[in-house]
mmCIF file of C-alpha atoms in Angstrom:
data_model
loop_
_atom_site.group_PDB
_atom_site.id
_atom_site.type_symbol
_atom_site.label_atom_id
_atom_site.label_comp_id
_atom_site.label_asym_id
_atom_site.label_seq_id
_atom_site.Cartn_x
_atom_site.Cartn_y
_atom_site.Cartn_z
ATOM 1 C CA UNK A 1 49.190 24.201 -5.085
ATOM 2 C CA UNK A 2 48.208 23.453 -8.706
ATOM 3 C CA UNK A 3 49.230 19.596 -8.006
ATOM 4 C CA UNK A 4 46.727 19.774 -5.153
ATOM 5 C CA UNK A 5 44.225 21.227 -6.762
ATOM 6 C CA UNK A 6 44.014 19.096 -10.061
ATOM 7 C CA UNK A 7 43.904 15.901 -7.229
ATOM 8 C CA UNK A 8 41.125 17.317 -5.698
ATOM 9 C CA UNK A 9 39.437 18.330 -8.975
ATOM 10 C CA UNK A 10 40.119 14.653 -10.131
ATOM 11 C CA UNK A 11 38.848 12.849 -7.008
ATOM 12 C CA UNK A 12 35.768 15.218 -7.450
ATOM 13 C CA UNK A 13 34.900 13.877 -10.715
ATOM 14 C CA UNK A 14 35.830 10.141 -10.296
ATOM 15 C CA UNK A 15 33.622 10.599 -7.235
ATOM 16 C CA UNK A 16 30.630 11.988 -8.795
ATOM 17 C CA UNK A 17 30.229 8.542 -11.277
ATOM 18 C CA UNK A 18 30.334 6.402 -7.902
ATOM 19 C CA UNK A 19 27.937 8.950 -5.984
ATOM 20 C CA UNK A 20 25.436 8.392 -8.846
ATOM 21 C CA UNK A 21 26.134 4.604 -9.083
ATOM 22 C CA UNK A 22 25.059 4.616 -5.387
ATOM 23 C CA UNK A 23 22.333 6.681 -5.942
ATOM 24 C CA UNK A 24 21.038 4.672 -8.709
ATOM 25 C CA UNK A 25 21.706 1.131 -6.364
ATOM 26 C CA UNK A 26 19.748 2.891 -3.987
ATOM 27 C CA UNK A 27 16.689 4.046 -6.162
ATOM 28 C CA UNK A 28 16.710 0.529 -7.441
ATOM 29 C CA UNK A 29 16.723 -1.507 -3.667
ATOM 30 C CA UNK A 30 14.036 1.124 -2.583
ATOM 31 C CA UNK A 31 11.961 0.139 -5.723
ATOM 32 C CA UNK A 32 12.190 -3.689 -5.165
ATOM 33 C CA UNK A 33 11.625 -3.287 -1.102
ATOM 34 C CA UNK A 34 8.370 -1.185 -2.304
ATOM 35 C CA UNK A 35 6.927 -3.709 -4.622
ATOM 36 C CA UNK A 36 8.068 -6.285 -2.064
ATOM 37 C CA UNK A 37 5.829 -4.402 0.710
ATOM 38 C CA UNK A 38 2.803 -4.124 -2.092
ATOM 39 C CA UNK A 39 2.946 -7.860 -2.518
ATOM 40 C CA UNK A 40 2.717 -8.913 1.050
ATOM 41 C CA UNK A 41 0.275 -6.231 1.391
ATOM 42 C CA UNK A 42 -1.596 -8.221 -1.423
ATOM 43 C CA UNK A 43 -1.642 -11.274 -0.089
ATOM 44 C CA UNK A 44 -2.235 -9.718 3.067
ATOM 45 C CA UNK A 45 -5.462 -8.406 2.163
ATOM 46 C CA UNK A 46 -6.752 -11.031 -0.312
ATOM 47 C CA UNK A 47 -6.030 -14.452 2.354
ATOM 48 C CA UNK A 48 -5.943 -13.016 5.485
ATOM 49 C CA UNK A 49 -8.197 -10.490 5.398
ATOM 50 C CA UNK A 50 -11.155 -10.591 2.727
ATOM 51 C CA UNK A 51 -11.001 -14.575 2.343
ATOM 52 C CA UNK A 52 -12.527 -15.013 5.557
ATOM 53 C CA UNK A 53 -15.011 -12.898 5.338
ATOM 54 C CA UNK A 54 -15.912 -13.983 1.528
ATOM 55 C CA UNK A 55 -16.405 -17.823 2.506
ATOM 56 C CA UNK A 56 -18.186 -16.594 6.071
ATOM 57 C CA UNK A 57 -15.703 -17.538 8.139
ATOM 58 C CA UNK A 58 -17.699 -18.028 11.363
ATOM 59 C CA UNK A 59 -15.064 -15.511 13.301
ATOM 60 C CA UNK A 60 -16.240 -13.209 10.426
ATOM 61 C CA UNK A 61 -19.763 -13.875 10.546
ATOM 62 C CA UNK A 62 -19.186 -13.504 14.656
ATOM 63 C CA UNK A 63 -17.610 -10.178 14.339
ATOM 64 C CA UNK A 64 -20.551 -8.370 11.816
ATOM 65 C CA UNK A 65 -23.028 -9.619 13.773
ATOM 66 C CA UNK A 66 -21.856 -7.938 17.121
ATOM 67 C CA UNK A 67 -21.240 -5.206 14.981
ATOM 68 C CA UNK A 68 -25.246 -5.616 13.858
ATOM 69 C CA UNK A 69 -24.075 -5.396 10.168
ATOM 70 C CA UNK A 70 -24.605 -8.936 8.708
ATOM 71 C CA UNK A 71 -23.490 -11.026 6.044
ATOM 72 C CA UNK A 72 -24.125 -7.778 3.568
ATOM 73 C CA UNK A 73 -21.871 -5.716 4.799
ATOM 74 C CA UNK A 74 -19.210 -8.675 5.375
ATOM 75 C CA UNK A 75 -18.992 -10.332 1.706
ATOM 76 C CA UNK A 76 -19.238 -5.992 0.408
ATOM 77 C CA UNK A 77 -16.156 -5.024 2.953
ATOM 78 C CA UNK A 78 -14.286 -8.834 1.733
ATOM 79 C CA UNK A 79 -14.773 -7.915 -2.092
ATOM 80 C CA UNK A 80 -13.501 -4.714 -1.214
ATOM 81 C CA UNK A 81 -10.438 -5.850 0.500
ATOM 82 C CA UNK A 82 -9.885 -8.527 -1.802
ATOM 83 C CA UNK A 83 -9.737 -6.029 -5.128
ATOM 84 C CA UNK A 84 -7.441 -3.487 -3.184
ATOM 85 C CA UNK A 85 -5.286 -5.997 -2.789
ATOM 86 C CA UNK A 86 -5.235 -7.413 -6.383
ATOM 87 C CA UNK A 87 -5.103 -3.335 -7.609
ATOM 88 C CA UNK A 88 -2.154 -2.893 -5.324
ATOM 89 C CA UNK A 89 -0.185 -5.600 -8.292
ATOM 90 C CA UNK A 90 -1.718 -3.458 -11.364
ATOM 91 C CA UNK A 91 0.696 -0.888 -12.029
ATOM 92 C CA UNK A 92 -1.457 1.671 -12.888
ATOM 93 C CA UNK A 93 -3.801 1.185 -10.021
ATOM 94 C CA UNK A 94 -1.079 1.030 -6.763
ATOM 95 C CA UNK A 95 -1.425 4.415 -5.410
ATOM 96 C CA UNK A 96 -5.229 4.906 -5.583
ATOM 97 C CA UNK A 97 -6.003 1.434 -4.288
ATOM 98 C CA UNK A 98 -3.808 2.368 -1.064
ATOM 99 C CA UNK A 99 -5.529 5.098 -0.669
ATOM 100 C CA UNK A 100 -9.046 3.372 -1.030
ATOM 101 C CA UNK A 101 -7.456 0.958 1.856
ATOM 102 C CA UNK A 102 -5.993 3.407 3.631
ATOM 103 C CA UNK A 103 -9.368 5.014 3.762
ATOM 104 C CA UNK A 104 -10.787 1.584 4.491
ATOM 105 C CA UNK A 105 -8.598 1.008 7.476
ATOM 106 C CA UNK A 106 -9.993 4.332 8.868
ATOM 107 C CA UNK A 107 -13.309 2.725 8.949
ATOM 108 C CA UNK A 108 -12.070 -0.103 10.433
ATOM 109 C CA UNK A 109 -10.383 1.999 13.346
ATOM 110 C CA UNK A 110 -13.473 4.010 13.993
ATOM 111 C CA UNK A 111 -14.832 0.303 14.017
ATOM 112 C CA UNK A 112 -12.646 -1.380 16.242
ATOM 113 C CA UNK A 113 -12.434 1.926 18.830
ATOM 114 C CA UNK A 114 -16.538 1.971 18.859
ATOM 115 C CA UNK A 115 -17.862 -1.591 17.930
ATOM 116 C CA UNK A 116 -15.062 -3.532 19.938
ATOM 117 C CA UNK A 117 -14.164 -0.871 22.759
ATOM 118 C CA UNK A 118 -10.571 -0.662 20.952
ATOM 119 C CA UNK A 119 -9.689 -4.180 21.154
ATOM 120 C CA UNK A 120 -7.581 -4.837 17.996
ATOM 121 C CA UNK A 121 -8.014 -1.221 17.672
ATOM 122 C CA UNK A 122 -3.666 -0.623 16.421
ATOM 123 C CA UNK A 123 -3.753 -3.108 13.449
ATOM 124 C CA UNK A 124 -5.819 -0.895 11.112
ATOM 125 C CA UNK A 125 -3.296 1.843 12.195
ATOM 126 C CA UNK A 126 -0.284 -0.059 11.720
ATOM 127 C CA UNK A 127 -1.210 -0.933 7.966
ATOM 128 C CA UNK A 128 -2.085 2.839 7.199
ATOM 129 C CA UNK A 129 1.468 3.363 7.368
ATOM 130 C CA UNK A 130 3.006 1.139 4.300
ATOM 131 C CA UNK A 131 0.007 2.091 2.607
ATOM 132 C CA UNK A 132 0.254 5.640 2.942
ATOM 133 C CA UNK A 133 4.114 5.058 1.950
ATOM 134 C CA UNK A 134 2.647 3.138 -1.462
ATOM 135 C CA UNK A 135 0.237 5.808 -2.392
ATOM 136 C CA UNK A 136 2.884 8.688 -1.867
ATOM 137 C CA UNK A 137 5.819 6.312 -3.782
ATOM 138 C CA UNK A 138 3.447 5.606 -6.638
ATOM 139 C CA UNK A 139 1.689 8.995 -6.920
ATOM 140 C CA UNK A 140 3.219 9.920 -10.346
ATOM 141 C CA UNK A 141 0.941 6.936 -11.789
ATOM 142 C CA UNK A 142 -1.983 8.839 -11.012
ATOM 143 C CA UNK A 143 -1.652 11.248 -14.052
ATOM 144 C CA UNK A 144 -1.550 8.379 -16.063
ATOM 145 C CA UNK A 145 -4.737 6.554 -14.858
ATOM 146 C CA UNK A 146 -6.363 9.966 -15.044
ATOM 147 C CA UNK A 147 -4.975 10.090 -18.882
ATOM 148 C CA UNK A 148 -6.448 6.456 -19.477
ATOM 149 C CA UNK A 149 -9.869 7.147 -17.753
ATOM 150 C CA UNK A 150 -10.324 10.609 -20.182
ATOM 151 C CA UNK A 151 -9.225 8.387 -23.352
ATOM 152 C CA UNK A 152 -12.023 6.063 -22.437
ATOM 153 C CA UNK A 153 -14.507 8.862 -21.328
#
């Protein structure tokens, strides 16, 4: 019984190293397939989102008008879009600006639902999803903005 129980006691702690190996592997393909998601979400945002609306993209300039918003409110939602999407690559930065566009994207549902009867009304819900994922992932940055900001202050 001793024989048995020194095997099991060994395979117990020559599987711990490989549990934490995995662990680690794991931690480190979550990390990259996160800052993978942030980067499309980037580029997302700055070329196919606030680029049309910051060079008045006449489907841009189309949709604020119906909306009865004008060109104000386009280039001020564009810049908006388009520096959430550069924050989203500043470390410090990634969870509060997908929050900011998470929050942004609720606009644009209430938007879409009243302006345009609900038309394109699951995009803005779809993309709340990653971005809510980002801002919980990268929530321990926080502190550290908020120590940066009270340096400054």
């Amino acid at each position: 019984m001793s024989e048995t129980a020194a095997s099991v006691a060994s395979a117990a702690s020559t599987s711990r190293p490989v549990v934490a190996e995995s662990a680690t592997t794991r931690g480190r393909r979550a990390r990259i397939a996160l800052r993978a998601l942030q980067v499309l979400l980037a580029l997302f945002y700055g070329l196919a989102s606030a680029l049309p609306k910051l060079i008045a993209h006449p489907s841009a300039v189309e949709s604020f008008d119906k909306i009865g918003w004008g060109s104000g409110a386009m280039y001020t939602i564009g810049a908006l879009e388009l520096a959430g999407g550069i924050a989203l690559l500043v470390p410090l930065l990634q969870s509060v600006a997908a929050t900011a566009l998470s929050a942004l994207m609720v606009g644009a549902f209430v938007v879409q639902m009243t302006a345009f009867h609900g038309e394109n009304a699951a995009t803005p819900l779809i993309l709340i999803i990653p971005l809510a994922l980002i801002a919980w992932a990268r929530r321990g940055q926080n502190a550290e903005l908020l120590r940066v900001v009270r340096r400054r202050a």
